[in-house]
């Protein structure tokens, strides 16, 4: 994937992800609703490729307003990834040379890789995760399961142990997928499925769309830095 | 500006340590009253989760999930209130309660007060336990204004 194609794909995907996020704020009122309406307009401009630099700048300003308004992220990790993609995309496009554009977009790809690897590493060093106990706790008493019925899964220790290790192994070996493009595409499909399952079980729908918006940066980065090692 | 910079920084250099440990999990409970109540009286869970969700609802929530995402924000606010209490967290929780809680019908005698408390659920050994960690001061209930 070329850098320009990766930029454009990221613009389209982040615009769609932000549209989904912003639409939910149309239920609010007053200034909050008005600012998210402006965000929707900037997303539409970005989506259709009209005044993209200006649209990105508007989205960056609104991202600062949101941090102030909610005194941090509104939606935890998905807002952090939203900020990272938006700021990297905007800064990269404002850079005067190709070298710095590649450095900044490469940083986004690097962070995406870390997002899987570090999540896996913190689990694999924790005995509660290794035994499957942590995932049982998530289903038993955390605020995340979307329905009471799902809490029953906490009584299926072998199933949750297997699910835990499937996630841990995927996350810790994810960086190896950079060695081959076909492998990377397969790993990103598994990653998207993982986020989809989190949306189904825990209602984390924003993660699906925003993590997928970072995938083009990694597809470009893999070709640019690694090619096909094997 | 300095505060904003420190709010932005974890977005640009994230830690990605999702679910490093399963921490005690907050629940928000509320009550409305016109005459003072005993400590344990009249509490309701805010946005209790449904018993089950249909496949259609799960699919819809992939694209449209405002109430659940707002509930996740309430979880963050509750955790912030325990770690680093600010007026912002208290005001935000009251804002949501005022918006979504309905006054009883018919309205009780006198002006209504709204109050919330935080219950943290955790596992101790094999037992799931709950503890009340925060009780707000009552505020006048203003409903959806």
mmCIF file with all atom_site columns, C-alpha atoms in Angstrom, chain A residues 20 23-24 27-28 64 67-75 77 80-81 83-84 87 107 111 114-115 118-119 121-123 126 128-129 133-134 137-138 140-149 151 196 199-200 202-207 209 211, chain B residues 3-4 7-8 10-27 49-53 58 61-73 75-77 79-80 88 92 95-96 99-100 121-123 125-126 128 145:
data_model
loop_
_atom_site.group_PDB
_atom_site.id
_atom_site.type_symbol
_atom_site.label_atom_id
_atom_site.label_alt_id
_atom_site.label_comp_id
_atom_site.label_asym_id
_atom_site.label_entity_id
_atom_site.label_seq_id
_atom_site.pdbx_PDB_ins_code
_atom_site.Cartn_x
_atom_site.Cartn_y
_atom_site.Cartn_z
_atom_site.occupancy
_atom_site.B_iso_or_equiv
_atom_site.pdbx_formal_charge
_atom_site.auth_seq_id
_atom_site.auth_comp_id
_atom_site.auth_asym_id
_atom_site.auth_atom_id
_atom_site.pdbx_PDB_model_num
ATOM 1   C CA . UNK A 1 20  ? -20.583 6.889   14.523 1.00 0.00 ? 20  UNK A CA 1
ATOM 2   C CA . UNK A 1 23  ? -24.086 10.727  16.081 1.00 0.00 ? 23  UNK A CA 1
ATOM 3   C CA . UNK A 1 24  ? -24.506 9.360   19.617 1.00 0.00 ? 24  UNK A CA 1
ATOM 4   C CA . UNK A 1 27  ? -29.046 13.047  21.948 1.00 0.00 ? 27  UNK A CA 1
ATOM 5   C CA . UNK A 1 28  ? -27.379 15.651  24.164 1.00 0.00 ? 28  UNK A CA 1
ATOM 6   C CA . UNK A 1 64  ? -8.939  19.298  22.566 1.00 0.00 ? 64  UNK A CA 1
ATOM 7   C CA . UNK A 1 67  ? -10.539 16.428  26.513 1.00 0.00 ? 67  UNK A CA 1
ATOM 8   C CA . UNK A 1 68  ? -11.406 19.591  28.420 1.00 0.00 ? 68  UNK A CA 1
ATOM 9   C CA . UNK A 1 69  ? -15.144 18.879  28.465 1.00 0.00 ? 69  UNK A CA 1
ATOM 10  C CA . UNK A 1 70  ? -14.823 15.305  29.760 1.00 0.00 ? 70  UNK A CA 1
ATOM 11  C CA . UNK A 1 71  ? -11.580 15.956  31.697 1.00 0.00 ? 71  UNK A CA 1
ATOM 12  C CA . UNK A 1 72  ? -9.957  13.040  29.878 1.00 0.00 ? 72  UNK A CA 1
ATOM 13  C CA . UNK A 1 73  ? -11.238 10.406  27.477 1.00 0.00 ? 73  UNK A CA 1
ATOM 14  C CA . UNK A 1 74  ? -15.005 9.901   27.274 1.00 0.00 ? 74  UNK A CA 1
ATOM 15  C CA . UNK A 1 75  ? -14.647 6.309   26.206 1.00 0.00 ? 75  UNK A CA 1
ATOM 16  C CA . UNK A 1 77  ? -9.063  3.265   25.097 1.00 0.00 ? 77  UNK A CA 1
ATOM 17  C CA . UNK A 1 80  ? -7.083  7.347   23.124 1.00 0.00 ? 80  UNK A CA 1
ATOM 18  C CA . UNK A 1 81  ? -6.780  5.549   19.783 1.00 0.00 ? 81  UNK A CA 1
ATOM 19  C CA . UNK A 1 83  ? -6.653  10.930  19.402 1.00 0.00 ? 83  UNK A CA 1
ATOM 20  C CA . UNK A 1 84  ? -3.577  9.049   18.261 1.00 0.00 ? 84  UNK A CA 1
ATOM 21  C CA . UNK A 1 87  ? -3.102  13.690  15.546 1.00 0.00 ? 87  UNK A CA 1
ATOM 22  C CA . UNK A 1 107 ? 4.743   5.998   14.687 1.00 0.00 ? 107 UNK A CA 1
ATOM 23  C CA . UNK A 1 111 ? 1.688   2.177   18.384 1.00 0.00 ? 111 UNK A CA 1
ATOM 24  C CA . UNK A 1 114 ? 2.230   -2.095  20.632 1.00 0.00 ? 114 UNK A CA 1
ATOM 25  C CA . UNK A 1 115 ? -1.492  -1.876  21.435 1.00 0.00 ? 115 UNK A CA 1
ATOM 26  C CA . UNK A 1 118 ? 1.536   -4.750  25.420 1.00 0.00 ? 118 UNK A CA 1
ATOM 27  C CA . UNK A 1 119 ? -2.048  -5.871  26.115 1.00 0.00 ? 119 UNK A CA 1
ATOM 28  C CA . UNK A 1 121 ? 2.313   -8.941  27.741 1.00 0.00 ? 121 UNK A CA 1
ATOM 29  C CA . UNK A 1 122 ? 0.490   -7.519  30.784 1.00 0.00 ? 122 UNK A CA 1
ATOM 30  C CA . UNK A 1 123 ? -1.807  -10.539 30.727 1.00 0.00 ? 123 UNK A CA 1
ATOM 31  C CA . UNK A 1 126 ? -0.262  -11.973 35.505 1.00 0.00 ? 126 UNK A CA 1
ATOM 32  C CA . UNK A 1 128 ? -4.779  -14.454 37.332 1.00 0.00 ? 128 UNK A CA 1
ATOM 33  C CA . UNK A 1 129 ? -4.894  -14.073 33.545 1.00 0.00 ? 129 UNK A CA 1
ATOM 34  C CA . UNK A 1 133 ? -9.455  -16.378 36.646 1.00 0.00 ? 133 UNK A CA 1
ATOM 35  C CA . UNK A 1 134 ? -9.285  -12.778 35.378 1.00 0.00 ? 134 UNK A CA 1
ATOM 36  C CA . UNK A 1 137 ? -13.958 -12.081 37.063 1.00 0.00 ? 137 UNK A CA 1
ATOM 37  C CA . UNK A 1 138 ? -14.702 -9.879  34.048 1.00 0.00 ? 138 UNK A CA 1
ATOM 38  C CA . UNK A 1 140 ? -18.741 -12.388 37.068 1.00 0.00 ? 140 UNK A CA 1
ATOM 39  C CA . UNK A 1 141 ? -18.715 -8.847  38.420 1.00 0.00 ? 141 UNK A CA 1
ATOM 40  C CA . UNK A 1 142 ? -17.201 -6.254  36.092 1.00 0.00 ? 142 UNK A CA 1
ATOM 41  C CA . UNK A 1 143 ? -19.356 -3.505  34.592 1.00 0.00 ? 143 UNK A CA 1
ATOM 42  C CA . UNK A 1 144 ? -18.757 -4.773  31.051 1.00 0.00 ? 144 UNK A CA 1
ATOM 43  C CA . UNK A 1 145 ? -21.035 -7.763  30.226 1.00 0.00 ? 145 UNK A CA 1
ATOM 44  C CA . UNK A 1 146 ? -23.961 -6.330  28.267 1.00 0.00 ? 146 UNK A CA 1
ATOM 45  C CA . UNK A 1 147 ? -26.614 -8.620  29.773 1.00 0.00 ? 147 UNK A CA 1
ATOM 46  C CA . UNK A 1 148 ? -27.152 -10.558 32.993 1.00 0.00 ? 148 UNK A CA 1
ATOM 47  C CA . UNK A 1 149 ? -27.242 -13.836 31.023 1.00 0.00 ? 149 UNK A CA 1
ATOM 48  C CA . UNK A 1 151 ? -22.578 -13.458 33.650 1.00 0.00 ? 151 UNK A CA 1
ATOM 49  C CA . UNK A 1 196 ? -16.091 -7.498  17.216 1.00 0.00 ? 196 UNK A CA 1
ATOM 50  C CA . UNK A 1 199 ? -18.435 -5.318  21.070 1.00 0.00 ? 199 UNK A CA 1
ATOM 51  C CA . UNK A 1 200 ? -20.833 -8.275  21.276 1.00 0.00 ? 200 UNK A CA 1
ATOM 52  C CA . UNK A 1 202 ? -18.954 -6.013  26.419 1.00 0.00 ? 202 UNK A CA 1
ATOM 53  C CA . UNK A 1 203 ? -20.606 -3.343  24.262 1.00 0.00 ? 203 UNK A CA 1
ATOM 54  C CA . UNK A 1 204 ? -17.247 -1.892  23.186 1.00 0.00 ? 204 UNK A CA 1
ATOM 55  C CA . UNK A 1 205 ? -18.485 -1.003  19.701 1.00 0.00 ? 205 UNK A CA 1
ATOM 56  C CA . UNK A 1 206 ? -16.287 2.067   19.281 1.00 0.00 ? 206 UNK A CA 1
ATOM 57  C CA . UNK A 1 207 ? -13.143 -0.043  19.510 1.00 0.00 ? 207 UNK A CA 1
ATOM 58  C CA . UNK A 1 209 ? -14.302 1.018   14.115 1.00 0.00 ? 209 UNK A CA 1
ATOM 59  C CA . UNK A 1 211 ? -8.895  0.170   15.634 1.00 0.00 ? 211 UNK A CA 1
ATOM 60  C CA . UNK B 2 3   ? -3.723  20.561  32.320 1.00 0.00 ? 3   UNK B CA 1
ATOM 61  C CA . UNK B 2 4   ? -4.871  20.049  28.714 1.00 0.00 ? 4   UNK B CA 1
ATOM 62  C CA . UNK B 2 7   ? -4.816  15.120  29.333 1.00 0.00 ? 7   UNK B CA 1
ATOM 63  C CA . UNK B 2 8   ? -3.582  14.856  25.731 1.00 0.00 ? 8   UNK B CA 1
ATOM 64  C CA . UNK B 2 10  ? -1.765  9.608   27.271 1.00 0.00 ? 10  UNK B CA 1
ATOM 65  C CA . UNK B 2 11  ? -3.521  9.785   23.895 1.00 0.00 ? 11  UNK B CA 1
ATOM 66  C CA . UNK B 2 12  ? -0.302  10.443  22.003 1.00 0.00 ? 12  UNK B CA 1
ATOM 67  C CA . UNK B 2 13  ? 1.861   8.082   24.079 1.00 0.00 ? 13  UNK B CA 1
ATOM 68  C CA . UNK B 2 14  ? -0.665  5.464   25.269 1.00 0.00 ? 14  UNK B CA 1
ATOM 69  C CA . UNK B 2 15  ? 0.204   2.724   27.740 1.00 0.00 ? 15  UNK B CA 1
ATOM 70  C CA . UNK B 2 16  ? -2.136  0.081   26.172 1.00 0.00 ? 16  UNK B CA 1
ATOM 71  C CA . UNK B 2 17  ? -2.247  -1.851  29.455 1.00 0.00 ? 17  UNK B CA 1
ATOM 72  C CA . UNK B 2 18  ? -5.881  -2.889  29.056 1.00 0.00 ? 18  UNK B CA 1
ATOM 73  C CA . UNK B 2 19  ? -7.250  -5.006  31.923 1.00 0.00 ? 19  UNK B CA 1
ATOM 74  C CA . UNK B 2 20  ? -3.833  -5.284  33.575 1.00 0.00 ? 20  UNK B CA 1
ATOM 75  C CA . UNK B 2 21  ? -5.733  -6.398  36.675 1.00 0.00 ? 21  UNK B CA 1
ATOM 76  C CA . UNK B 2 22  ? -9.451  -6.822  37.325 1.00 0.00 ? 22  UNK B CA 1
ATOM 77  C CA . UNK B 2 23  ? -10.161 -3.942  39.671 1.00 0.00 ? 23  UNK B CA 1
ATOM 78  C CA . UNK B 2 24  ? -13.272 -3.512  41.861 1.00 0.00 ? 24  UNK B CA 1
ATOM 79  C CA . UNK B 2 25  ? -16.132 -2.515  39.613 1.00 0.00 ? 25  UNK B CA 1
ATOM 80  C CA . UNK B 2 26  ? -18.423 0.457   40.316 1.00 0.00 ? 26  UNK B CA 1
ATOM 81  C CA . UNK B 2 27  ? -22.227 0.632   40.225 1.00 0.00 ? 27  UNK B CA 1
ATOM 82  C CA . UNK B 2 49  ? -28.369 -4.226  32.428 1.00 0.00 ? 49  UNK B CA 1
ATOM 83  C CA . UNK B 2 50  ? -31.076 -6.282  30.681 1.00 0.00 ? 50  UNK B CA 1
ATOM 84  C CA . UNK B 2 51  ? -31.466 -9.996  31.340 1.00 0.00 ? 51  UNK B CA 1
ATOM 85  C CA . UNK B 2 52  ? -30.681 -10.784 27.709 1.00 0.00 ? 52  UNK B CA 1
ATOM 86  C CA . UNK B 2 53  ? -30.167 -9.029  24.381 1.00 0.00 ? 53  UNK B CA 1
ATOM 87  C CA . UNK B 2 58  ? -26.516 -6.638  19.447 1.00 0.00 ? 58  UNK B CA 1
ATOM 88  C CA . UNK B 2 61  ? -25.448 -1.617  19.058 1.00 0.00 ? 61  UNK B CA 1
ATOM 89  C CA . UNK B 2 62  ? -22.435 -2.028  16.786 1.00 0.00 ? 62  UNK B CA 1
ATOM 90  C CA . UNK B 2 63  ? -23.517 1.239   15.157 1.00 0.00 ? 63  UNK B CA 1
ATOM 91  C CA . UNK B 2 64  ? -25.762 2.916   17.726 1.00 0.00 ? 64  UNK B CA 1
ATOM 92  C CA . UNK B 2 65  ? -24.957 2.431   21.398 1.00 0.00 ? 65  UNK B CA 1
ATOM 93  C CA . UNK B 2 66  ? -25.222 5.846   23.120 1.00 0.00 ? 66  UNK B CA 1
ATOM 94  C CA . UNK B 2 67  ? -26.637 4.734   26.444 1.00 0.00 ? 67  UNK B CA 1
ATOM 95  C CA . UNK B 2 68  ? -24.094 1.953   26.962 1.00 0.00 ? 68  UNK B CA 1
ATOM 96  C CA . UNK B 2 69  ? -21.177 4.201   25.984 1.00 0.00 ? 69  UNK B CA 1
ATOM 97  C CA . UNK B 2 70  ? -22.471 6.816   28.405 1.00 0.00 ? 70  UNK B CA 1
ATOM 98  C CA . UNK B 2 71  ? -22.623 4.126   31.090 1.00 0.00 ? 71  UNK B CA 1
ATOM 99  C CA . UNK B 2 72  ? -18.959 3.313   30.396 1.00 0.00 ? 72  UNK B CA 1
ATOM 100 C CA . UNK B 2 73  ? -18.230 7.015   30.916 1.00 0.00 ? 73  UNK B CA 1
ATOM 101 C CA . UNK B 2 75  ? -17.728 3.869   35.184 1.00 0.00 ? 75  UNK B CA 1
ATOM 102 C CA . UNK B 2 76  ? -14.742 6.141   34.426 1.00 0.00 ? 76  UNK B CA 1
ATOM 103 C CA . UNK B 2 77  ? -16.270 8.982   36.450 1.00 0.00 ? 77  UNK B CA 1
ATOM 104 C CA . UNK B 2 79  ? -13.307 5.394   39.299 1.00 0.00 ? 79  UNK B CA 1
ATOM 105 C CA . UNK B 2 80  ? -12.001 8.954   39.033 1.00 0.00 ? 80  UNK B CA 1
ATOM 106 C CA . UNK B 2 88  ? -16.455 17.664  37.609 1.00 0.00 ? 88  UNK B CA 1
ATOM 107 C CA . UNK B 2 92  ? -21.337 14.833  35.466 1.00 0.00 ? 92  UNK B CA 1
ATOM 108 C CA . UNK B 2 95  ? -26.259 15.624  35.117 1.00 0.00 ? 95  UNK B CA 1
ATOM 109 C CA . UNK B 2 96  ? -26.927 12.126  33.851 1.00 0.00 ? 96  UNK B CA 1
ATOM 110 C CA . UNK B 2 99  ? -31.570 13.628  32.611 1.00 0.00 ? 99  UNK B CA 1
ATOM 111 C CA . UNK B 2 100 ? -32.543 9.967   32.816 1.00 0.00 ? 100 UNK B CA 1
ATOM 112 C CA . UNK B 2 121 ? -18.102 -4.904  43.584 1.00 0.00 ? 121 UNK B CA 1
ATOM 113 C CA . UNK B 2 122 ? -15.027 -7.106  43.971 1.00 0.00 ? 122 UNK B CA 1
ATOM 114 C CA . UNK B 2 123 ? -13.982 -10.698 44.492 1.00 0.00 ? 123 UNK B CA 1
ATOM 115 C CA . UNK B 2 125 ? -11.447 -15.271 47.767 1.00 0.00 ? 125 UNK B CA 1
ATOM 116 C CA . UNK B 2 126 ? -14.389 -17.060 46.187 1.00 0.00 ? 126 UNK B CA 1
ATOM 117 C CA . UNK B 2 128 ? -18.270 -11.548 45.365 1.00 0.00 ? 128 UNK B CA 1
ATOM 118 C CA . UNK B 2 145 ? -33.748 20.864  31.826 1.00 0.00 ? 145 UNK B CA 1
#
